[in-house]
PDB file of C-alpha atoms in Angstrom:
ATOM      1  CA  UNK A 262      38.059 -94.678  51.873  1.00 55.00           C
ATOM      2  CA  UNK A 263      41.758 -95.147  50.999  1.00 76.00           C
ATOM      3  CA  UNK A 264      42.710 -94.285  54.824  1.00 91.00           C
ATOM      4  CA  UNK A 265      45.764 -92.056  55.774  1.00 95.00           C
ATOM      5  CA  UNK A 266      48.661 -92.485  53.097  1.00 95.00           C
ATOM      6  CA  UNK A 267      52.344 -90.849  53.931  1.00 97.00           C
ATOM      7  CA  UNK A 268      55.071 -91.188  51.876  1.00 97.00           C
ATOM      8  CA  UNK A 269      58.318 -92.158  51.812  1.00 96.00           C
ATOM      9  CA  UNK A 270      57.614 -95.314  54.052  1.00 95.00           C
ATOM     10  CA  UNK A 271      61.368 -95.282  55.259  1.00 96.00           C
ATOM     11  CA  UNK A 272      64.258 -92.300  54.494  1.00 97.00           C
ATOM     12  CA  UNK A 273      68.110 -92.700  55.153  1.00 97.00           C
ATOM     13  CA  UNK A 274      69.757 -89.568  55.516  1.00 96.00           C
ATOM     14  CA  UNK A 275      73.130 -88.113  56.805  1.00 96.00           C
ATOM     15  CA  UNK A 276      73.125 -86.015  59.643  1.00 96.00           C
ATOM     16  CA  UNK A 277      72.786 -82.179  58.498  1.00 96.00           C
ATOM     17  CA  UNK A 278      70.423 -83.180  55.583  1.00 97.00           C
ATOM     18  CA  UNK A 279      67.211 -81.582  55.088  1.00 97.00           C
ATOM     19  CA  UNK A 280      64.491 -84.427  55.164  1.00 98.00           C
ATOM     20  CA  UNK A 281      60.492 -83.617  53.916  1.00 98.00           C
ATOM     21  CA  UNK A 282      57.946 -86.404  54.515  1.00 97.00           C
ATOM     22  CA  UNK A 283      54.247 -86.377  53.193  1.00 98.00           C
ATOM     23  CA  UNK A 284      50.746 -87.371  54.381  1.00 97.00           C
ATOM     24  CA  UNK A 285      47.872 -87.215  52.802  1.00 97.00           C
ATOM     25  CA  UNK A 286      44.584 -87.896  54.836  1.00 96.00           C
ATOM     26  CA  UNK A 287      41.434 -89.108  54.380  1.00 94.00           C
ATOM     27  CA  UNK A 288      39.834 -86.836  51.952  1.00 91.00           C
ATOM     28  CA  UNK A 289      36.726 -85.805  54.536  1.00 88.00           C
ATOM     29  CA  UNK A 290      38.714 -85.538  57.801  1.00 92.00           C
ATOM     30  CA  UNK A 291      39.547 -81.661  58.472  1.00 91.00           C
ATOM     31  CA  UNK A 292      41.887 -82.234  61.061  1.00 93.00           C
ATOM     32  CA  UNK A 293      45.322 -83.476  60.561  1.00 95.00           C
ATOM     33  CA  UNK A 294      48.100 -84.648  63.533  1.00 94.00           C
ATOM     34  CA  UNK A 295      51.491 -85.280  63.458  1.00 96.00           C
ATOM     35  CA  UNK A 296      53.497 -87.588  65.675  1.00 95.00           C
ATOM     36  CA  UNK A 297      56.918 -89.076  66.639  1.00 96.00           C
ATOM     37  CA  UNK A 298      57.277 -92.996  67.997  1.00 94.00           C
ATOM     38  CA  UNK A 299      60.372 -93.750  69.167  1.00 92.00           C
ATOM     39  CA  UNK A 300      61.267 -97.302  69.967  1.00 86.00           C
ATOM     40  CA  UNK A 301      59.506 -98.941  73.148  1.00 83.00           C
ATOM     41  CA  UNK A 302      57.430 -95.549  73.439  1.00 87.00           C
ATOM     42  CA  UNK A 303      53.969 -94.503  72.310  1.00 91.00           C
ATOM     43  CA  UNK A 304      53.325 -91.299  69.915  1.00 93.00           C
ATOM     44  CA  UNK A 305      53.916 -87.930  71.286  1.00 93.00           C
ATOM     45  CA  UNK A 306      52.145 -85.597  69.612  1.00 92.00           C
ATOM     46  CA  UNK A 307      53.903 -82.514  67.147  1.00 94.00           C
ATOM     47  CA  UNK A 308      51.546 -80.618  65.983  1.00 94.00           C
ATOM     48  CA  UNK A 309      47.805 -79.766  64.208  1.00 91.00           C
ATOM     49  CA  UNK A 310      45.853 -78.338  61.925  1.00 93.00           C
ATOM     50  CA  UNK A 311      42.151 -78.163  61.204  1.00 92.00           C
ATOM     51  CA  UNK A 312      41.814 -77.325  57.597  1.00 92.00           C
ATOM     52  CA  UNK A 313      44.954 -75.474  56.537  1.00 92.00           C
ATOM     53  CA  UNK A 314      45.764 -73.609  59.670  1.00 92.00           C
ATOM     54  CA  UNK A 315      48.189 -74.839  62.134  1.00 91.00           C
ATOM     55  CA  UNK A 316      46.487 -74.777  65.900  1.00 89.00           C
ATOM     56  CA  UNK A 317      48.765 -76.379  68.102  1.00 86.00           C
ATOM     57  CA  UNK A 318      52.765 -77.358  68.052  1.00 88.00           C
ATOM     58  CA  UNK A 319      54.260 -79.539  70.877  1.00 88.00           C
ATOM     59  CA  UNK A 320      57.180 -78.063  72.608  1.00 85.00           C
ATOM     60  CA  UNK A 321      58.961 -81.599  70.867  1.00 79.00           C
ATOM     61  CA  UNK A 322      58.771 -79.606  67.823  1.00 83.00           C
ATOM     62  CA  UNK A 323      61.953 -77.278  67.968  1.00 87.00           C
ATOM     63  CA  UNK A 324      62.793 -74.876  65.384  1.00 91.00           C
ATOM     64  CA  UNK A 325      63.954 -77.276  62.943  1.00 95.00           C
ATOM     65  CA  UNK A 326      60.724 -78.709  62.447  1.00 95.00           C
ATOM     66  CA  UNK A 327      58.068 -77.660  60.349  1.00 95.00           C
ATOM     67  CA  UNK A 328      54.912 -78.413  58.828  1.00 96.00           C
ATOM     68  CA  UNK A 329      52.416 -76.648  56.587  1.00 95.00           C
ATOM     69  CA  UNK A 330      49.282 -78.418  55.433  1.00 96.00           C
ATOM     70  CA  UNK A 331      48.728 -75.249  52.067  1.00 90.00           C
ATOM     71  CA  UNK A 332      45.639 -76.112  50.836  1.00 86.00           C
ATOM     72  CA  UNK A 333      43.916 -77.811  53.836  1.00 85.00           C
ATOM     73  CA  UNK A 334      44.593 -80.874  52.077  1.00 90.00           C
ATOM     74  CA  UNK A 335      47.881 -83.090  52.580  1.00 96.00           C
ATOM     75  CA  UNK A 336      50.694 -82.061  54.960  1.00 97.00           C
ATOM     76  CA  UNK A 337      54.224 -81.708  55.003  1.00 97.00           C
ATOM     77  CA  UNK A 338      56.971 -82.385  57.600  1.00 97.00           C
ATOM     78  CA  UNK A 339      60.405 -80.884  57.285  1.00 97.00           C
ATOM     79  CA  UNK A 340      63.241 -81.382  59.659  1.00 97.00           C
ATOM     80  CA  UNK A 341      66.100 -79.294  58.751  1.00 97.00           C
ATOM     81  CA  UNK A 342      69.778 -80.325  59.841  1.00 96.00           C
ATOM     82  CA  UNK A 343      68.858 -83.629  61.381  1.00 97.00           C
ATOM     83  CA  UNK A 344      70.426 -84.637  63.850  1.00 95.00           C
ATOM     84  CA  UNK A 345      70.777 -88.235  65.524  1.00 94.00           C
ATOM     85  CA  UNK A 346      68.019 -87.798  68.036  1.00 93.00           C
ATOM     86  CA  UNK A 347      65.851 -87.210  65.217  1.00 95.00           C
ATOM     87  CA  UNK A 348      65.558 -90.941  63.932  1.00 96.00           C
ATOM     88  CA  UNK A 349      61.678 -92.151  64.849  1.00 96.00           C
ATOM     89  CA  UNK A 350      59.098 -93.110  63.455  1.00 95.00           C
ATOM     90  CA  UNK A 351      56.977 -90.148  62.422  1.00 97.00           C
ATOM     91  CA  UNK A 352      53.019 -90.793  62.162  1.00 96.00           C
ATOM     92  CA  UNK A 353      50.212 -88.879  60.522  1.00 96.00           C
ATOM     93  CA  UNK A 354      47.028 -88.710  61.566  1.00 95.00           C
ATOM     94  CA  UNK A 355      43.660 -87.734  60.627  1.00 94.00           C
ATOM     95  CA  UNK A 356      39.988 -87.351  62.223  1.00 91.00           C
ATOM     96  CA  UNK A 357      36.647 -85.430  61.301  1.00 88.00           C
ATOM     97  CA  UNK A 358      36.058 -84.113  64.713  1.00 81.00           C
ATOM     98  CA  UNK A 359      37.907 -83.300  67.830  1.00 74.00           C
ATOM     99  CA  UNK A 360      37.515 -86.105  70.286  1.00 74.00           C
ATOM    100  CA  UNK A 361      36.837 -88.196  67.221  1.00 82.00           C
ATOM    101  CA  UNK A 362      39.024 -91.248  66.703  1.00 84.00           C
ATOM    102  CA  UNK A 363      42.304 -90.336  64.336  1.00 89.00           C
ATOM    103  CA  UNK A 364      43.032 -93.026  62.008  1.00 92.00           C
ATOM    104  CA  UNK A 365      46.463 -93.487  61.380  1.00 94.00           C
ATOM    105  CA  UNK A 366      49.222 -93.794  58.248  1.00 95.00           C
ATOM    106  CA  UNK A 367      52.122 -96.340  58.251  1.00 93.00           C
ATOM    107  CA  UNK A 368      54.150 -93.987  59.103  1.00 95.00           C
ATOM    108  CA  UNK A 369      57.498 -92.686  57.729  1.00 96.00           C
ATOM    109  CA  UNK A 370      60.845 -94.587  59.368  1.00 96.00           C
ATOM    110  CA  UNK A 371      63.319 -92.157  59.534  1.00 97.00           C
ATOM    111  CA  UNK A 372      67.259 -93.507  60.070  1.00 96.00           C
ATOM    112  CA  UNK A 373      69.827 -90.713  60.374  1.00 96.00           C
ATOM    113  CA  UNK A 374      73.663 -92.231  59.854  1.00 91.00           C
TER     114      UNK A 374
ATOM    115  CA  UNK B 192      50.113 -81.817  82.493  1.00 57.00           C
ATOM    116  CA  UNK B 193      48.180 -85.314  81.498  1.00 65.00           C
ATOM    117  CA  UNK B 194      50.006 -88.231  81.456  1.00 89.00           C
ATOM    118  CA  UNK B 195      49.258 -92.387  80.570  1.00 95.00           C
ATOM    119  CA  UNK B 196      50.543 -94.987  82.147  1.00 96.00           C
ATOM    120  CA  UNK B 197      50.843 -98.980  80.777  1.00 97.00           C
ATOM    121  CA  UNK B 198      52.269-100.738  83.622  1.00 95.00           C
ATOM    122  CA  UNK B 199      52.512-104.047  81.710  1.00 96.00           C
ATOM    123  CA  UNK B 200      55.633-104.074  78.854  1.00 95.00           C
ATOM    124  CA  UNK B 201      54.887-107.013  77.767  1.00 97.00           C
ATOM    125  CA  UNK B 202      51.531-109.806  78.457  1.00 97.00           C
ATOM    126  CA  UNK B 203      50.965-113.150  76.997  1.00 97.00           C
ATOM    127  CA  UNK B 204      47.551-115.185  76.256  1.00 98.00           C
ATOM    128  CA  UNK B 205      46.540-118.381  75.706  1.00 98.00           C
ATOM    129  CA  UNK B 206      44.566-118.311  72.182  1.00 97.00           C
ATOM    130  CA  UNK B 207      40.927-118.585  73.093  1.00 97.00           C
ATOM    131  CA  UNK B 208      41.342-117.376  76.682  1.00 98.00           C
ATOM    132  CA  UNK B 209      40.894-114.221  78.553  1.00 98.00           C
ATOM    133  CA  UNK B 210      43.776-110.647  79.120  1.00 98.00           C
ATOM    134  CA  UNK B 211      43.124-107.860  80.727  1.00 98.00           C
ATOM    135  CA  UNK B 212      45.584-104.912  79.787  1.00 98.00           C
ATOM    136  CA  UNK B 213      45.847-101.719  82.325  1.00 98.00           C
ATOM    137  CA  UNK B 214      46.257 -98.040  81.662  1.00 98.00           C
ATOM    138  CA  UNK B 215      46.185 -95.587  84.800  1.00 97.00           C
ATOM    139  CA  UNK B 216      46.324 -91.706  83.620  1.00 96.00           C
ATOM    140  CA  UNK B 217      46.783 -88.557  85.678  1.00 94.00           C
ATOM    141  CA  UNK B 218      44.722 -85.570  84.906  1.00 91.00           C
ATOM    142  CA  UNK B 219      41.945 -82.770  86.332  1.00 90.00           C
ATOM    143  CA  UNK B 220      39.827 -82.748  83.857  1.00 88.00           C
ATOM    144  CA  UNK B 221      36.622 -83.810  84.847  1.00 88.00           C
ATOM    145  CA  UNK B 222      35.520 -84.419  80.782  1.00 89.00           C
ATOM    146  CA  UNK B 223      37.505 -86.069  78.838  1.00 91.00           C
ATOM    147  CA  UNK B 224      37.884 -89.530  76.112  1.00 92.00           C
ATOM    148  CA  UNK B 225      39.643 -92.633  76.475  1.00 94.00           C
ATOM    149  CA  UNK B 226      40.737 -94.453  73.464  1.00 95.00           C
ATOM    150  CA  UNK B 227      43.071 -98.320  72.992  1.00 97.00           C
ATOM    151  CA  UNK B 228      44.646 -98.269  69.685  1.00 96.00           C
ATOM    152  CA  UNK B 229      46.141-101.534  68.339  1.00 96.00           C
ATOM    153  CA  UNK B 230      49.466-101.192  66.487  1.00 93.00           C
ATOM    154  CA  UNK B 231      50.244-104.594  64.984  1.00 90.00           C
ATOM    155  CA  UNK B 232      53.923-105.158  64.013  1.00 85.00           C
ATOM    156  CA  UNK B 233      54.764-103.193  60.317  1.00 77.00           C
ATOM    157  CA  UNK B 234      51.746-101.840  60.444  1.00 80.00           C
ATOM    158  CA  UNK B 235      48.444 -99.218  60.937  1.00 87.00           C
ATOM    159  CA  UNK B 236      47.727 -97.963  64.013  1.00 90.00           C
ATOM    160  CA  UNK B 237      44.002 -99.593  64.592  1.00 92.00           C
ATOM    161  CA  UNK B 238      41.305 -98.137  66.744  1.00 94.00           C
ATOM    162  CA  UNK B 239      40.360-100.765  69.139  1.00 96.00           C
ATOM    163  CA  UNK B 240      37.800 -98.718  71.498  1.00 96.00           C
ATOM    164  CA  UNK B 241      36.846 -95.438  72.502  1.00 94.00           C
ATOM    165  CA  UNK B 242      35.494 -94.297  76.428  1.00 95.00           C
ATOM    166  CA  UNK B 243      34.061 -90.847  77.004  1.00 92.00           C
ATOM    167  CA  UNK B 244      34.397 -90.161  80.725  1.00 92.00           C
ATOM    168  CA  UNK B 245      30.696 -88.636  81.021  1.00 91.00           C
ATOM    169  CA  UNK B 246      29.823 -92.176  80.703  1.00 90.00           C
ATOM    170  CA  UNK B 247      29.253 -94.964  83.312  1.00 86.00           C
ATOM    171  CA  UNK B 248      28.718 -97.419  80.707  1.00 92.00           C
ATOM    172  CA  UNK B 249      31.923 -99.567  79.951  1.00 95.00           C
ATOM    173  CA  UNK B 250      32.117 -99.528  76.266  1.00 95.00           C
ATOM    174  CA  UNK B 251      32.008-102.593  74.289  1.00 95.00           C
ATOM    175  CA  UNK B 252      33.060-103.715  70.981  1.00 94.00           C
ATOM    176  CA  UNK B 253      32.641-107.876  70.369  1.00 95.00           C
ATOM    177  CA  UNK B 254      35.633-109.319  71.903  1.00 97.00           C
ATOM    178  CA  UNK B 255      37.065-105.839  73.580  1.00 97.00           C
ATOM    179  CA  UNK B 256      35.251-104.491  76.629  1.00 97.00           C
ATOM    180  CA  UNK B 257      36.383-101.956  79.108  1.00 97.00           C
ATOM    181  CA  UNK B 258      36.812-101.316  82.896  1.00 97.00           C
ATOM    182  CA  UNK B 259      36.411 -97.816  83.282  1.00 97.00           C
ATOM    183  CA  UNK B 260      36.754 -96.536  87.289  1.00 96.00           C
ATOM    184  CA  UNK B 261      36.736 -92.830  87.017  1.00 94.00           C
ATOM    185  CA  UNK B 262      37.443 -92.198  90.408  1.00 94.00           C
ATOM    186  CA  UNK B 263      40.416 -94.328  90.054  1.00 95.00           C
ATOM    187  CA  UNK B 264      41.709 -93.444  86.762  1.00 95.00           C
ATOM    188  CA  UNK B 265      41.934 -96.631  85.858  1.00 97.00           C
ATOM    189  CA  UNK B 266      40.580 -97.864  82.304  1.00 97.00           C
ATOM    190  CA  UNK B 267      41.589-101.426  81.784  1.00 98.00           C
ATOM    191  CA  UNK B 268      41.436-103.359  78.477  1.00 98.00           C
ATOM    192  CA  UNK B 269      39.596-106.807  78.271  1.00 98.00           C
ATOM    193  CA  UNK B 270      39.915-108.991  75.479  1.00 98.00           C
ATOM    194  CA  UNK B 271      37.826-112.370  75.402  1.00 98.00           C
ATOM    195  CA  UNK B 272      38.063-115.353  73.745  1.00 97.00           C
ATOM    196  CA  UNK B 273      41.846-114.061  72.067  1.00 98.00           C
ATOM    197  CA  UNK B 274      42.901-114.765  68.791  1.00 97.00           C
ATOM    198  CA  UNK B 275      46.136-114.996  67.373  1.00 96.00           C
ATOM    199  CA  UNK B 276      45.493-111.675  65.009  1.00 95.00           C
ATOM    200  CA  UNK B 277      44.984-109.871  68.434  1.00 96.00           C
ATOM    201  CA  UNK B 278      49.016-109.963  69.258  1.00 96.00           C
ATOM    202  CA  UNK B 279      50.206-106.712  68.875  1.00 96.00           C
ATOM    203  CA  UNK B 280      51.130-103.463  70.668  1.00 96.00           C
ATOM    204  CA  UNK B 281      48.211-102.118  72.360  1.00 97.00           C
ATOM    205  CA  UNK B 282      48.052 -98.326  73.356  1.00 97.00           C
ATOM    206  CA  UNK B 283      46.230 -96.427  75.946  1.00 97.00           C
ATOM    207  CA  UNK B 284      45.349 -92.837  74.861  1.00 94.00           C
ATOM    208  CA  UNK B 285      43.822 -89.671  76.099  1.00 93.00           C
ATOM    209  CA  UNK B 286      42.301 -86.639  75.459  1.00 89.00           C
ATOM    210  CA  UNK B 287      40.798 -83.837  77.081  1.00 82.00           C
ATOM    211  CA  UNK B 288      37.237 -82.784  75.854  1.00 73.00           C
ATOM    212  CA  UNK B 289      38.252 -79.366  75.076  1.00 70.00           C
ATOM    213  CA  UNK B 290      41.962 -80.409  73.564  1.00 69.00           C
ATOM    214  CA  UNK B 291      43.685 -81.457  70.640  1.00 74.00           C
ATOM    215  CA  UNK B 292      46.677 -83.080  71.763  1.00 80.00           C
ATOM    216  CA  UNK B 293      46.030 -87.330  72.071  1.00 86.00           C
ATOM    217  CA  UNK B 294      48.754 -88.351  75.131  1.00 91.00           C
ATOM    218  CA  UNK B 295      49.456 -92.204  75.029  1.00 93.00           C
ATOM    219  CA  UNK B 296      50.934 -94.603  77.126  1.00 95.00           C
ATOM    220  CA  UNK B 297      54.427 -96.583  76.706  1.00 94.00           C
ATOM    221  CA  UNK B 298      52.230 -99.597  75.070  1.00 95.00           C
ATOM    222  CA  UNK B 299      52.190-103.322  76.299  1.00 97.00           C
ATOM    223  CA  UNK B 300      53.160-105.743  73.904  1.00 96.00           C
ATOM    224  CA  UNK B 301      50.289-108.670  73.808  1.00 97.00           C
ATOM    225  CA  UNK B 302      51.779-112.229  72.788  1.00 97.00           C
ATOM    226  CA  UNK B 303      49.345-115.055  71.793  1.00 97.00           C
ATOM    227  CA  UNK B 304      49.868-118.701  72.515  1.00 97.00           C
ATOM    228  CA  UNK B 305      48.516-120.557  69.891  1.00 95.00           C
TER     229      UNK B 305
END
């Protein structure tokens, strides 16, 4: 069990720039989560996928974000044009099972100048 | 719309002593799961416990138990005997039997005195 891997671990980007982040879960866990921590707040949930389709998007998740998961397999984030509200931390998560724990990544740090 | 609350920013603990942490949520689901997650500083977000609400028991894992009042919507954190590896940010979670979406609290941020 390698656990929940996402990569880059922190990304520095101008405002306007496209920015793509990766996770790859634990190879057994169908279900996949994505999240946003700001600082001094818990995760709020993005979005979800079991296997390689997309279930459920937060209302957080405006039409600069998105996310594919292709193969069922690792996911993709992509924020297009960020923007200064946009700097978080942005988590990945993965379980086998609804109402099954989700075991967490490091997460990605994004900083937008 | 469900929501978590951690009342307590910030807690501190003697090492070897006793902290409870406490997490109220809102919601009208009658089935539903109760998690604490353990986010030490730099790093993974840790399962610490997990509560399904069809449950009287208080779950129990070593040093972590819970207080669980359903009627109250209370479901309080307990950790015995602390250790200095147990500072970190501790969050209270939820989610709805039926549901996808895991709502946490704000976190309280657990100190340890050696």
């Amino acid at each position: 069990d390698t656990g929940v891997s996402q990569d880059p671990r922190h990304k520095i980007t101008k405002r306007g720039q496209n920015v793509t982040f990766r996770c790859d879960p634990i190879s057994e866990h169908n279900r996949l989560y994505w999240y946003r921590q700001t600082l001094g707040q818990g995760p709020e949930f993005l979005t979800y996928f079991q296997n390689e389709a997309q279930l459920e998007k937060s209302r957080l998740l405006s039409d600069r974000f998105s996310a594919e998961r292709p193969k069922g397999s690792f996911s993709t984030l992509e924020i297009q044009r960020t923007e200064q509200g946009d700097s978080a931390m942005y988590l990945c998560a993965s379980s086998e099972g609804y109402n099954q724990p989700q075991h967490f990544g490091d997460g990605t740090r994004l900083s937008i100048l | 719309a469900q929501t978590v609350t951690q009342s307590q920013p910030e807690m501190s603990v003697q090492e070897a002593e006793t902290v409870t942490l406490s997490c109220t949520y809102d919601t009208s689901e009658s089935d539903y799961y109760l998690f604490w997650y353990k986010q030490p500083p730099s790093r993974q977000m840790i399962l610490v416990i997990r509560q399904e609400a069809y449950k009287q028991q208080n779950a129990t894992e070593n040093r972590f138990s819970v207080n669980f009042q359903k009627a109250a919507k209370s479901f309080s954190l307990k950790i015995s005997d602390s250790q200095l590896g147990d500072a970190a940010m501790y969050f209270c979670a939820y989610n709805r039997n039926t549901g996808n979406q895991f709502y946490f609290g704000t976190g309280t941020s657990l100190t340890v005195i050696p």
